[in-house]
Amino acid sequence: MKIGVITFPGTLDDVDAARAARYAEAEAVPLWHADHDLRGVDAVIVPGGFSYGDYLRCGAIAKFAPVMTEVIDAAKRGMPVLGICNGFQILCEAGLLPGALLRNAGLHFVCRDQWLRVENAGTAWTTRYEPDAEILVPLKSGEGRYVADQSTVDELEAEGRVVFRYVGNNPNGSRNDIAGVTDARGRVVGLMPHPEHAIDALTGPTDDGLGMFLSVLDAVVKA
Amino acid sequence: MTTTEHLADTVEHAAATPDTAQPFRELGLKDDEYARIREILGRRPTDAELAMYSVMWSEHCSYKSSKVHLKYFGETTTDEMREHMLAGIGENAGVVDIGDGWAVTFKVESHNHPSYVEPYQGAATGVGGIVRDILAMGARPLAVMDPLRFGPADAPDTRRVLPGIVAGVGGYGNCLGLPNIGGEVVFDATYAGNPLVNALCVGAMRVEDLHLAHASGTGNKIILFGARTGLDGIGGVSVLASETFSGDESAGKRKKLPSVQVGDPFTEKVLIECCLELFQSGIVVGIQDLGGAGLSCATAELASAGDGGMHVDLDLVPLRAEGMTPAEVLSSESQERMCAVVEPSNVDAFMEVCAKWDVIATVIGEVTDGERLVIDWHGQTVVDVPPRTVAHEGPVYHRPIERPADQDALIANTPDALARPSTSDELRETILKMIASPNLCSRGWVTEQYDRYVRGNTVLAQPNDTGVLRIDEETGRGIALATDCNGRYCKLDPYVGAKLALAEAYRNVAVSGAAPLAVTNCLNFGSPEDPAVMWQFEQAVRGLADGCVELGLPVTGGNVSFYNQTGSTAILPTPVVGVLGVIDDVRRRLPSGIGAEAGETLLLLGETRDEFGGSEWAHVVHGHLGGQPPAVDLAREKLLGEVLAAGSRDGMLSAAHDLSEGGLAQALVESCLHGETGARVVLPSGADPFVMLFSESAGRVLVAVPRSEELRFTDMCTVRGLPWTKIGVVDPDAAALDIQDVASIGLDELRTAWSGTLPALFD
């Protein structure tokens, strides 16, 4: 089982995503932004950071990277793709997920341990969680306020495509407390919080995030 | 005469025009310094040379007022103290061997004045600069920490300065992907017009990969890589530009840019990865970052540290502004640039790596025979100097030193007569007032803006006393880092104050379970031209050096920042001390929060005396500063450190928290809130509760001990001669801090008081 981890110039959490894949006993395969090549991977993680500096809108440049052309194609064929933080922003920009991420309501970058509720335990990345499970993982972002027009939000809610919701407090003003969403098939998931930083209680608040990387193993095996 | 010809103040032209008046005073050079430059060169300097000497001989770059005192560090360091040191003072950063084949390098530097002028960019580029220093040692930068000092928390200008500085530290560090694992936020009126932004970076490499900056090997190429060179951060050298342009702005069609540099963290992140790949390929002979004084400093230092001369062609430097003079190109402090020395046969490979990362790289010169640094521009020589005279042989001053006239009065004004709380109501109120005061309240508003998780090796960070990082994922070997300084103690007695800063940083490293290994510093003081400030400086250097001898730790590097004052009022003397420790397995680290195991016993290690000189209580409740700072006993600190390390190694401890500002009350509140657990405390019978709760006696730590280990641990303390007092138990069911006969305060009430202050001021 191979999980590809993309590195754009300015990507920061690629080492963490690769470590999370290894903790789940998958092989982590580095993917370079400038290559038209997914190197035979079974799933892809688009990790956090500031791709190309994100001096334009977050993720707006990354969606044009050669490797993203391949990711978009593979996602359309059903390959599981996970976008974390900047990766979520990139997947929204690339049109794989609906909505957009704007500046936090409080205007500051926010780094804190955040409770989330797993609203959909049926996606390729969440089957290892009990429905409605509450997990504690780090959130760290300056532009994490999820927005979409009313009909999109209604559709997401109606179809159960809100995967994670903030519990307790809404740290950035996201609509409907949305922390993460999925595509219509439940194969592409994006979220602002960082499950890859919660794979070991030594270095994270919990190991609650590991379930996402274990889930995708099941998804690939089943497929 | 065309503009171009007019601009080129060549060596030849300088020799022919000895009487041309030069604006050396505007550039900060004294008459005798200018005369010395003329003597060294045997002629007047060219504009470009004058620019180089003026920045390199500035206080910031040359350490001309501090050198004679800093020598004391070297003189007092024994071979035994150097045991783990791989590189020390004089290199970009100190390097120590932490075992398992790992070398760790760390350094702290000030960026105080730019951060007052332009808080965001000043702080951001402060982080960027220190990260490049670490990178230049061949190490991967791993984490940053930021000791910050501000004026009164409720002053209007603090509202301007603090949010900008915090956002700048976060904006740059977060974008580089470096976890911020600690630091300080301190408020005092003396910092009102002069905040302190000290930035620390730590990095690691395999021992065999250590790179020292030097240019050796005739014919080796000098490659400038990273960002283009522009007009930002030129500072005083713009005097030369306005001179040359005769004040006619329109002639050059360009605007003066502010002298604070502007940072681009994305470029730096890419530069880091590019450099690390270059190091890995083994194609770099020497490397130097471009920081203060830009290319002047980098070329002079590389050449000065090597065994030959250097020839540079300034026309090859990639620029981002038109019409720059040679002096401006040399002095520009444009960020995110590095300079490497590369063998000719490796230049292509070097360029290939840079191309992969889209980093601009340009050969701008080469190492030459002989001992001159020669710089050409438009085919003519504009600099021809012995590099050592620029980089290492600047002026040295023995500034007058005088103990301040009011020092005795300050010491005589003891806190003994200040009204103390005595009833339980008064004590309760004092606890709540103290924990909500700006220097003791939660730093969450600040630290929540910093990414502490990136790279996944952060084992402890704020709100713990120390930052702990895993270095080796296989063995679990890691490091602990803490910085500390209490400026009020240093004001009362700079010698003891510096030792107390060292003691606190040492203790903070020890409470994590790590063994302290090395020391760095950032010495922030007022004007060196004030004999009273120089007395504070001399005393602090001696205190710190003598303290390091007592603890057996080497000072591996440091930084001096003078002229921190507003008008004639200097800041509190602020020698920030950083201590690096090593922990063989980060899994045994000790957090500050209690309650990991049910029914832990709370022990207070060390002795509590009636010590309130310079205390937070005297400051918060009475606005008082006077008397003597707490006594310091470094032998005791060492013993305490050994006991904590042993306790951690043998699983006898589950949490530990240093006692410092605010005393035991503060430590108890924080340990409960960090652990989200209540406690029942019984103060020793016969002890004055006020003194027990608020004294700031040094050498004390609050520990939580699993009940099963209590006897074994207290026996060890007794055998080793470390005083201990059982003061209570952890009480997970209580949801309150209950101090018998004093107060019982709910955790919610404590949390509200402790965490509300900074958001109320700065949101």
PDB file of C-alpha atoms in Angstrom, chain B residues 412-656:
ATOM      1  CA  ALA B 412      18.366  50.570  50.631  1.00  0.00           C
ATOM      2  CA  ASN B 413      14.740  50.926  49.551  1.00  0.00           C
ATOM      3  CA  THR B 414      13.803  47.402  50.610  1.00  0.00           C
ATOM      4  CA  PRO B 415      10.315  45.917  50.258  1.00  0.00           C
ATOM      5  CA  ASP B 416      10.235  45.093  53.977  1.00  0.00           C
ATOM      6  CA  ALA B 417       7.882  47.910  54.889  1.00  0.00           C
ATOM      7  CA  LEU B 418       5.333  47.177  52.149  1.00  0.00           C
ATOM      8  CA  ALA B 419       1.890  46.201  53.446  1.00  0.00           C
ATOM      9  CA  ARG B 420       1.379  42.432  53.156  1.00  0.00           C
ATOM     10  CA  PRO B 421      -1.885  40.549  52.910  1.00  0.00           C
ATOM     11  CA  SER B 422      -2.591  38.629  56.097  1.00  0.00           C
ATOM     12  CA  THR B 423      -6.219  37.533  56.287  1.00  0.00           C
ATOM     13  CA  SER B 424      -7.427  34.639  54.172  1.00  0.00           C
ATOM     14  CA  ASP B 425      -9.614  37.035  52.180  1.00  0.00           C
ATOM     15  CA  GLU B 426      -6.624  39.243  51.428  1.00  0.00           C
ATOM     16  CA  LEU B 427      -4.504  36.267  50.418  1.00  0.00           C
ATOM     17  CA  ARG B 428      -7.242  34.942  48.154  1.00  0.00           C
ATOM     18  CA  GLU B 429      -7.613  38.326  46.508  1.00  0.00           C
ATOM     19  CA  THR B 430      -3.839  38.593  46.088  1.00  0.00           C
ATOM     20  CA  ILE B 431      -3.649  35.201  44.376  1.00  0.00           C
ATOM     21  CA  LEU B 432      -6.325  36.231  41.866  1.00  0.00           C
ATOM     22  CA  LYS B 433      -4.782  39.646  41.288  1.00  0.00           C
ATOM     23  CA  MET B 434      -1.328  38.189  40.773  1.00  0.00           C
ATOM     24  CA  ILE B 435      -2.297  35.466  38.298  1.00  0.00           C
ATOM     25  CA  ALA B 436      -4.193  38.018  36.216  1.00  0.00           C
ATOM     26  CA  SER B 437      -1.298  40.502  36.145  1.00  0.00           C
ATOM     27  CA  PRO B 438       0.355  40.996  32.747  1.00  0.00           C
ATOM     28  CA  ASN B 439       3.632  39.254  33.606  1.00  0.00           C
ATOM     29  CA  LEU B 440       1.998  36.194  35.179  1.00  0.00           C
ATOM     30  CA  CYS B 441      -1.174  35.646  33.170  1.00  0.00           C
ATOM     31  CA  SER B 442      -1.576  33.078  30.406  1.00  0.00           C
ATOM     32  CA  ARG B 443       0.568  33.659  27.317  1.00  0.00           C
ATOM     33  CA  GLY B 444      -1.998  31.778  25.266  1.00  0.00           C
ATOM     34  CA  TRP B 445      -3.036  34.847  23.276  1.00  0.00           C
ATOM     35  CA  VAL B 446       0.541  35.064  22.002  1.00  0.00           C
ATOM     36  CA  THR B 447       1.521  31.416  21.695  1.00  0.00           C
ATOM     37  CA  GLU B 448      -1.724  30.431  19.948  1.00  0.00           C
ATOM     38  CA  GLN B 449      -0.470  32.464  17.007  1.00  0.00           C
ATOM     39  CA  TYR B 450       2.596  30.252  16.687  1.00  0.00           C
ATOM     40  CA  ASP B 451       2.630  26.796  15.114  1.00  0.00           C
ATOM     41  CA  ARG B 452       4.145  24.478  17.729  1.00  0.00           C
ATOM     42  CA  TYR B 453       3.351  21.202  15.971  1.00  0.00           C
ATOM     43  CA  VAL B 454       4.957  21.347  12.537  1.00  0.00           C
ATOM     44  CA  ARG B 455       7.536  18.615  11.784  1.00  0.00           C
ATOM     45  CA  GLY B 456       6.031  16.451  14.509  1.00  0.00           C
ATOM     46  CA  ASN B 457       8.929  16.425  16.952  1.00  0.00           C
ATOM     47  CA  THR B 458       7.653  18.874  19.563  1.00  0.00           C
ATOM     48  CA  VAL B 459       7.390  16.996  22.827  1.00  0.00           C
ATOM     49  CA  LEU B 460       6.911  20.003  25.114  1.00  0.00           C
ATOM     50  CA  ALA B 461       6.183  23.635  24.278  1.00  0.00           C
ATOM     51  CA  GLN B 462       4.322  26.506  25.901  1.00  0.00           C
ATOM     52  CA  PRO B 463       2.817  26.598  28.494  1.00  0.00           C
ATOM     53  CA  ASN B 464       5.523  24.307  29.863  1.00  0.00           C
ATOM     54  CA  ASP B 465       8.678  25.790  31.387  1.00  0.00           C
ATOM     55  CA  THR B 466      10.843  24.538  28.570  1.00  0.00           C
ATOM     56  CA  GLY B 467      10.638  23.446  24.957  1.00  0.00           C
ATOM     57  CA  VAL B 468      11.564  19.806  24.333  1.00  0.00           C
ATOM     58  CA  LEU B 469      12.243  18.500  20.838  1.00  0.00           C
ATOM     59  CA  ARG B 470      12.857  14.979  19.640  1.00  0.00           C
ATOM     60  CA  ILE B 471      16.015  14.917  17.517  1.00  0.00           C
ATOM     61  CA  ASP B 472      16.348  11.217  16.753  1.00  0.00           C
ATOM     62  CA  GLU B 473      13.140   9.331  15.984  1.00  0.00           C
ATOM     63  CA  GLU B 474      14.875   5.959  16.417  1.00  0.00           C
ATOM     64  CA  THR B 475      16.539   6.464  19.780  1.00  0.00           C
ATOM     65  CA  GLY B 476      14.226   9.143  21.173  1.00  0.00           C
ATOM     66  CA  ARG B 477      17.199  11.395  21.954  1.00  0.00           C
ATOM     67  CA  GLY B 478      16.179  15.009  22.225  1.00  0.00           C
ATOM     68  CA  ILE B 479      16.953  18.441  23.532  1.00  0.00           C
ATOM     69  CA  ALA B 480      15.397  20.912  25.948  1.00  0.00           C
ATOM     70  CA  LEU B 481      15.663  24.669  25.612  1.00  0.00           C
ATOM     71  CA  ALA B 482      14.710  27.544  27.888  1.00  0.00           C
ATOM     72  CA  THR B 483      15.419  31.260  27.935  1.00  0.00           C
ATOM     73  CA  ASP B 484      15.034  33.495  30.950  1.00  0.00           C
ATOM     74  CA  CYS B 485      15.878  36.831  32.447  1.00  0.00           C
ATOM     75  CA  ASN B 486      14.390  38.955  35.191  1.00  0.00           C
ATOM     76  CA  GLY B 487      15.424  42.529  34.382  1.00  0.00           C
ATOM     77  CA  ARG B 488      14.299  43.838  37.754  1.00  0.00           C
ATOM     78  CA  TYR B 489      16.671  41.492  39.580  1.00  0.00           C
ATOM     79  CA  CYS B 490      19.423  42.643  37.201  1.00  0.00           C
ATOM     80  CA  LYS B 491      18.643  46.277  37.927  1.00  0.00           C
ATOM     81  CA  LEU B 492      19.053  45.651  41.667  1.00  0.00           C
ATOM     82  CA  ASP B 493      22.246  43.648  41.200  1.00  0.00           C
ATOM     83  CA  PRO B 494      23.375  42.891  37.656  1.00  0.00           C
ATOM     84  CA  TYR B 495      25.971  40.355  38.809  1.00  0.00           C
ATOM     85  CA  VAL B 496      23.491  38.334  40.862  1.00  0.00           C
ATOM     86  CA  GLY B 497      20.701  39.053  38.375  1.00  0.00           C
ATOM     87  CA  ALA B 498      22.640  37.459  35.513  1.00  0.00           C
ATOM     88  CA  LYS B 499      23.356  34.427  37.703  1.00  0.00           C
ATOM     89  CA  LEU B 500      19.658  34.241  38.562  1.00  0.00           C
ATOM     90  CA  ALA B 501      18.764  34.329  34.866  1.00  0.00           C
ATOM     91  CA  LEU B 502      21.191  31.477  34.280  1.00  0.00           C
ATOM     92  CA  ALA B 503      19.835  29.609  37.308  1.00  0.00           C
ATOM     93  CA  GLU B 504      16.257  29.933  36.101  1.00  0.00           C
ATOM     94  CA  ALA B 505      16.972  28.799  32.543  1.00  0.00           C
ATOM     95  CA  TYR B 506      19.033  25.925  33.959  1.00  0.00           C
ATOM     96  CA  ARG B 507      16.210  24.956  36.304  1.00  0.00           C
ATOM     97  CA  ASN B 508      13.644  25.180  33.526  1.00  0.00           C
ATOM     98  CA  VAL B 509      15.658  22.745  31.433  1.00  0.00           C
ATOM     99  CA  ALA B 510      16.111  20.486  34.455  1.00  0.00           C
ATOM    100  CA  VAL B 511      12.380  20.308  35.273  1.00  0.00           C
ATOM    101  CA  SER B 512      11.796  18.649  31.907  1.00  0.00           C
ATOM    102  CA  GLY B 513      14.121  15.845  32.992  1.00  0.00           C
ATOM    103  CA  ALA B 514      16.947  16.941  30.666  1.00  0.00           C
ATOM    104  CA  ALA B 515      20.582  17.509  31.604  1.00  0.00           C
ATOM    105  CA  PRO B 516      21.804  21.089  30.871  1.00  0.00           C
ATOM    106  CA  LEU B 517      24.693  21.136  28.402  1.00  0.00           C
ATOM    107  CA  ALA B 518      25.450  24.619  27.039  1.00  0.00           C
ATOM    108  CA  VAL B 519      24.573  28.295  27.328  1.00  0.00           C
ATOM    109  CA  THR B 520      23.921  31.114  24.902  1.00  0.00           C
ATOM    110  CA  ASN B 521      22.903  34.690  25.601  1.00  0.00           C
ATOM    111  CA  CYS B 522      21.472  37.893  24.231  1.00  0.00           C
ATOM    112  CA  LEU B 523      22.684  40.833  26.278  1.00  0.00           C
ATOM    113  CA  ASN B 524      20.261  43.756  25.952  1.00  0.00           C
ATOM    114  CA  PHE B 525      21.430  46.987  27.572  1.00  0.00           C
ATOM    115  CA  GLY B 526      21.208  50.771  27.305  1.00  0.00           C
ATOM    116  CA  SER B 527      23.853  53.044  25.843  1.00  0.00           C
ATOM    117  CA  PRO B 528      27.470  51.930  26.247  1.00  0.00           C
ATOM    118  CA  GLU B 529      28.393  55.601  26.373  1.00  0.00           C
ATOM    119  CA  ASP B 530      26.695  55.780  29.779  1.00  0.00           C
ATOM    120  CA  PRO B 531      29.206  54.578  32.412  1.00  0.00           C
ATOM    121  CA  ALA B 532      26.355  53.306  34.597  1.00  0.00           C
ATOM    122  CA  VAL B 533      25.120  51.080  31.761  1.00  0.00           C
ATOM    123  CA  MET B 534      28.646  49.791  31.160  1.00  0.00           C
ATOM    124  CA  TRP B 535      28.851  48.922  34.857  1.00  0.00           C
ATOM    125  CA  GLN B 536      25.639  46.924  34.551  1.00  0.00           C
ATOM    126  CA  PHE B 537      27.023  45.234  31.452  1.00  0.00           C
ATOM    127  CA  GLU B 538      30.374  44.366  32.995  1.00  0.00           C
ATOM    128  CA  GLN B 539      28.714  43.031  36.140  1.00  0.00           C
ATOM    129  CA  ALA B 540      26.226  40.943  34.171  1.00  0.00           C
ATOM    130  CA  VAL B 541      28.928  39.417  31.948  1.00  0.00           C
ATOM    131  CA  ARG B 542      30.976  38.517  35.016  1.00  0.00           C
ATOM    132  CA  GLY B 543      27.958  37.088  36.815  1.00  0.00           C
ATOM    133  CA  LEU B 544      26.980  34.978  33.848  1.00  0.00           C
ATOM    134  CA  ALA B 545      30.515  33.742  33.158  1.00  0.00           C
ATOM    135  CA  ASP B 546      31.207  32.968  36.819  1.00  0.00           C
ATOM    136  CA  GLY B 547      27.865  31.201  37.043  1.00  0.00           C
ATOM    137  CA  CYS B 548      28.704  29.064  34.023  1.00  0.00           C
ATOM    138  CA  VAL B 549      31.959  28.034  35.683  1.00  0.00           C
ATOM    139  CA  GLU B 550      30.063  27.007  38.814  1.00  0.00           C
ATOM    140  CA  LEU B 551      27.645  24.941  36.731  1.00  0.00           C
ATOM    141  CA  GLY B 552      30.379  23.604  34.432  1.00  0.00           C
ATOM    142  CA  LEU B 553      28.589  24.786  31.268  1.00  0.00           C
ATOM    143  CA  PRO B 554      30.246  26.546  28.316  1.00  0.00           C
ATOM    144  CA  VAL B 555      28.899  29.724  26.751  1.00  0.00           C
ATOM    145  CA  THR B 556      28.858  28.744  23.088  1.00  0.00           C
ATOM    146  CA  GLY B 557      27.873  32.092  21.625  1.00  0.00           C
ATOM    147  CA  GLY B 558      25.904  35.207  22.169  1.00  0.00           C
ATOM    148  CA  ASN B 559      24.786  38.560  20.979  1.00  0.00           C
ATOM    149  CA  VAL B 560      25.025  42.078  22.387  1.00  0.00           C
ATOM    150  CA  SER B 561      22.430  44.774  21.820  1.00  0.00           C
ATOM    151  CA  PHE B 562      23.300  48.241  23.138  1.00  0.00           C
ATOM    152  CA  TYR B 563      21.537  51.587  22.867  1.00  0.00           C
ATOM    153  CA  ASN B 564      18.252  50.173  24.143  1.00  0.00           C
ATOM    154  CA  GLN B 565      16.921  53.303  25.723  1.00  0.00           C
ATOM    155  CA  THR B 566      14.371  56.022  25.356  1.00  0.00           C
ATOM    156  CA  GLY B 567      15.997  59.423  25.724  1.00  0.00           C
ATOM    157  CA  SER B 568      18.347  59.112  28.679  1.00  0.00           C
ATOM    158  CA  THR B 569      16.383  56.279  30.287  1.00  0.00           C
ATOM    159  CA  ALA B 570      17.934  52.865  29.710  1.00  0.00           C
ATOM    160  CA  ILE B 571      15.921  49.658  29.721  1.00  0.00           C
ATOM    161  CA  LEU B 572      16.266  47.343  32.678  1.00  0.00           C
ATOM    162  CA  PRO B 573      19.522  45.471  32.116  1.00  0.00           C
ATOM    163  CA  THR B 574      18.264  42.369  30.288  1.00  0.00           C
ATOM    164  CA  PRO B 575      20.840  39.632  29.779  1.00  0.00           C
ATOM    165  CA  VAL B 576      18.608  36.932  28.332  1.00  0.00           C
ATOM    166  CA  VAL B 577      20.172  33.541  29.002  1.00  0.00           C
ATOM    167  CA  GLY B 578      19.394  30.450  26.950  1.00  0.00           C
ATOM    168  CA  VAL B 579      20.237  26.994  28.255  1.00  0.00           C
ATOM    169  CA  LEU B 580      20.305  23.894  26.061  1.00  0.00           C
ATOM    170  CA  GLY B 581      19.925  20.484  27.642  1.00  0.00           C
ATOM    171  CA  VAL B 582      19.980  16.944  26.362  1.00  0.00           C
ATOM    172  CA  ILE B 583      17.566  14.143  27.214  1.00  0.00           C
ATOM    173  CA  ASP B 584      18.457  10.631  26.117  1.00  0.00           C
ATOM    174  CA  ASP B 585      14.819   9.642  25.639  1.00  0.00           C
ATOM    175  CA  VAL B 586      12.110  12.253  25.239  1.00  0.00           C
ATOM    176  CA  ARG B 587       9.479   9.766  26.380  1.00  0.00           C
ATOM    177  CA  ARG B 588      10.550  10.398  29.975  1.00  0.00           C
ATOM    178  CA  ARG B 589      10.059  14.184  29.777  1.00  0.00           C
ATOM    179  CA  LEU B 590       8.202  15.829  32.635  1.00  0.00           C
ATOM    180  CA  PRO B 591       5.274  18.158  31.871  1.00  0.00           C
ATOM    181  CA  SER B 592       4.265  20.974  34.209  1.00  0.00           C
ATOM    182  CA  GLY B 593       0.633  19.883  34.475  1.00  0.00           C
ATOM    183  CA  ILE B 594      -0.277  17.655  37.405  1.00  0.00           C
ATOM    184  CA  GLY B 595      -2.842  14.874  37.513  1.00  0.00           C
ATOM    185  CA  ALA B 596      -1.377  12.342  35.090  1.00  0.00           C
ATOM    186  CA  GLU B 597      -1.812   9.745  37.833  1.00  0.00           C
ATOM    187  CA  ALA B 598      -4.479   9.793  40.511  1.00  0.00           C
ATOM    188  CA  GLY B 599      -3.464  10.788  44.017  1.00  0.00           C
ATOM    189  CA  GLU B 600      -0.023  12.196  43.279  1.00  0.00           C
ATOM    190  CA  THR B 601       1.779  13.843  46.161  1.00  0.00           C
ATOM    191  CA  LEU B 602       2.904  17.442  45.743  1.00  0.00           C
ATOM    192  CA  LEU B 603       6.377  18.209  47.046  1.00  0.00           C
ATOM    193  CA  LEU B 604       8.159  21.530  47.192  1.00  0.00           C
ATOM    194  CA  LEU B 605      11.890  21.067  46.638  1.00  0.00           C
ATOM    195  CA  GLY B 606      14.282  23.739  47.956  1.00  0.00           C
ATOM    196  CA  GLU B 607      13.970  26.372  50.642  1.00  0.00           C
ATOM    197  CA  THR B 608      11.648  29.354  50.898  1.00  0.00           C
ATOM    198  CA  ARG B 609      13.009  32.540  52.448  1.00  0.00           C
ATOM    199  CA  ASP B 610      11.445  35.962  52.941  1.00  0.00           C
ATOM    200  CA  GLU B 611      12.676  37.379  49.606  1.00  0.00           C
ATOM    201  CA  PHE B 612      10.638  40.092  47.894  1.00  0.00           C
ATOM    202  CA  GLY B 613      13.256  42.446  46.404  1.00  0.00           C
ATOM    203  CA  GLY B 614      12.414  42.847  42.709  1.00  0.00           C
ATOM    204  CA  SER B 615       9.483  40.456  43.126  1.00  0.00           C
ATOM    205  CA  GLU B 616       6.390  40.405  40.974  1.00  0.00           C
ATOM    206  CA  TRP B 617       4.284  40.926  44.099  1.00  0.00           C
ATOM    207  CA  ALA B 618       6.116  44.162  44.988  1.00  0.00           C
ATOM    208  CA  HIS B 619       5.712  45.292  41.371  1.00  0.00           C
ATOM    209  CA  VAL B 620       2.056  44.370  40.880  1.00  0.00           C
ATOM    210  CA  VAL B 621       0.678  45.330  44.270  1.00  0.00           C
ATOM    211  CA  HIS B 622       2.905  48.253  45.223  1.00  0.00           C
ATOM    212  CA  GLY B 623       4.678  49.359  42.031  1.00  0.00           C
ATOM    213  CA  HIS B 624       7.859  48.937  44.054  1.00  0.00           C
ATOM    214  CA  LEU B 625      11.383  48.087  42.917  1.00  0.00           C
ATOM    215  CA  GLY B 626      14.132  48.064  45.499  1.00  0.00           C
ATOM    216  CA  GLY B 627      16.232  45.997  47.886  1.00  0.00           C
ATOM    217  CA  GLN B 628      18.255  42.911  47.021  1.00  0.00           C
ATOM    218  CA  PRO B 629      17.220  40.252  44.521  1.00  0.00           C
ATOM    219  CA  PRO B 630      16.785  36.692  45.831  1.00  0.00           C
ATOM    220  CA  ALA B 631      19.982  34.910  46.833  1.00  0.00           C
ATOM    221  CA  VAL B 632      21.424  32.551  44.239  1.00  0.00           C
ATOM    222  CA  ASP B 633      23.087  29.230  45.033  1.00  0.00           C
ATOM    223  CA  LEU B 634      24.230  27.477  41.865  1.00  0.00           C
ATOM    224  CA  ALA B 635      25.537  24.414  43.688  1.00  0.00           C
ATOM    225  CA  ARG B 636      21.995  23.940  44.920  1.00  0.00           C
ATOM    226  CA  GLU B 637      20.614  24.427  41.396  1.00  0.00           C
ATOM    227  CA  LYS B 638      22.984  21.746  40.170  1.00  0.00           C
ATOM    228  CA  LEU B 639      21.889  19.339  42.887  1.00  0.00           C
ATOM    229  CA  LEU B 640      18.267  20.096  42.093  1.00  0.00           C
ATOM    230  CA  GLY B 641      18.951  19.358  38.412  1.00  0.00           C
ATOM    231  CA  GLU B 642      20.576  16.024  39.253  1.00  0.00           C
ATOM    232  CA  VAL B 643      17.694  14.993  41.497  1.00  0.00           C
ATOM    233  CA  LEU B 644      15.135  15.893  38.805  1.00  0.00           C
ATOM    234  CA  ALA B 645      17.041  13.974  36.128  1.00  0.00           C
ATOM    235  CA  ALA B 646      17.311  10.930  38.388  1.00  0.00           C
ATOM    236  CA  GLY B 647      13.637  11.201  39.338  1.00  0.00           C
ATOM    237  CA  SER B 648      12.630  11.380  35.696  1.00  0.00           C
ATOM    238  CA  ARG B 649      14.917   8.532  34.634  1.00  0.00           C
ATOM    239  CA  ASP B 650      13.665   6.184  37.354  1.00  0.00           C
ATOM    240  CA  GLY B 651       9.994   7.019  36.870  1.00  0.00           C
ATOM    241  CA  MET B 652       9.681   8.644  40.299  1.00  0.00           C
ATOM    242  CA  LEU B 653       8.139  11.884  39.007  1.00  0.00           C
ATOM    243  CA  SER B 654       5.044  12.578  36.966  1.00  0.00           C
ATOM    244  CA  ALA B 655       5.248  16.382  36.697  1.00  0.00           C
ATOM    245  CA  ALA B 656       7.565  19.228  37.639  1.00  0.00           C
TER     246      ALA B 656
END
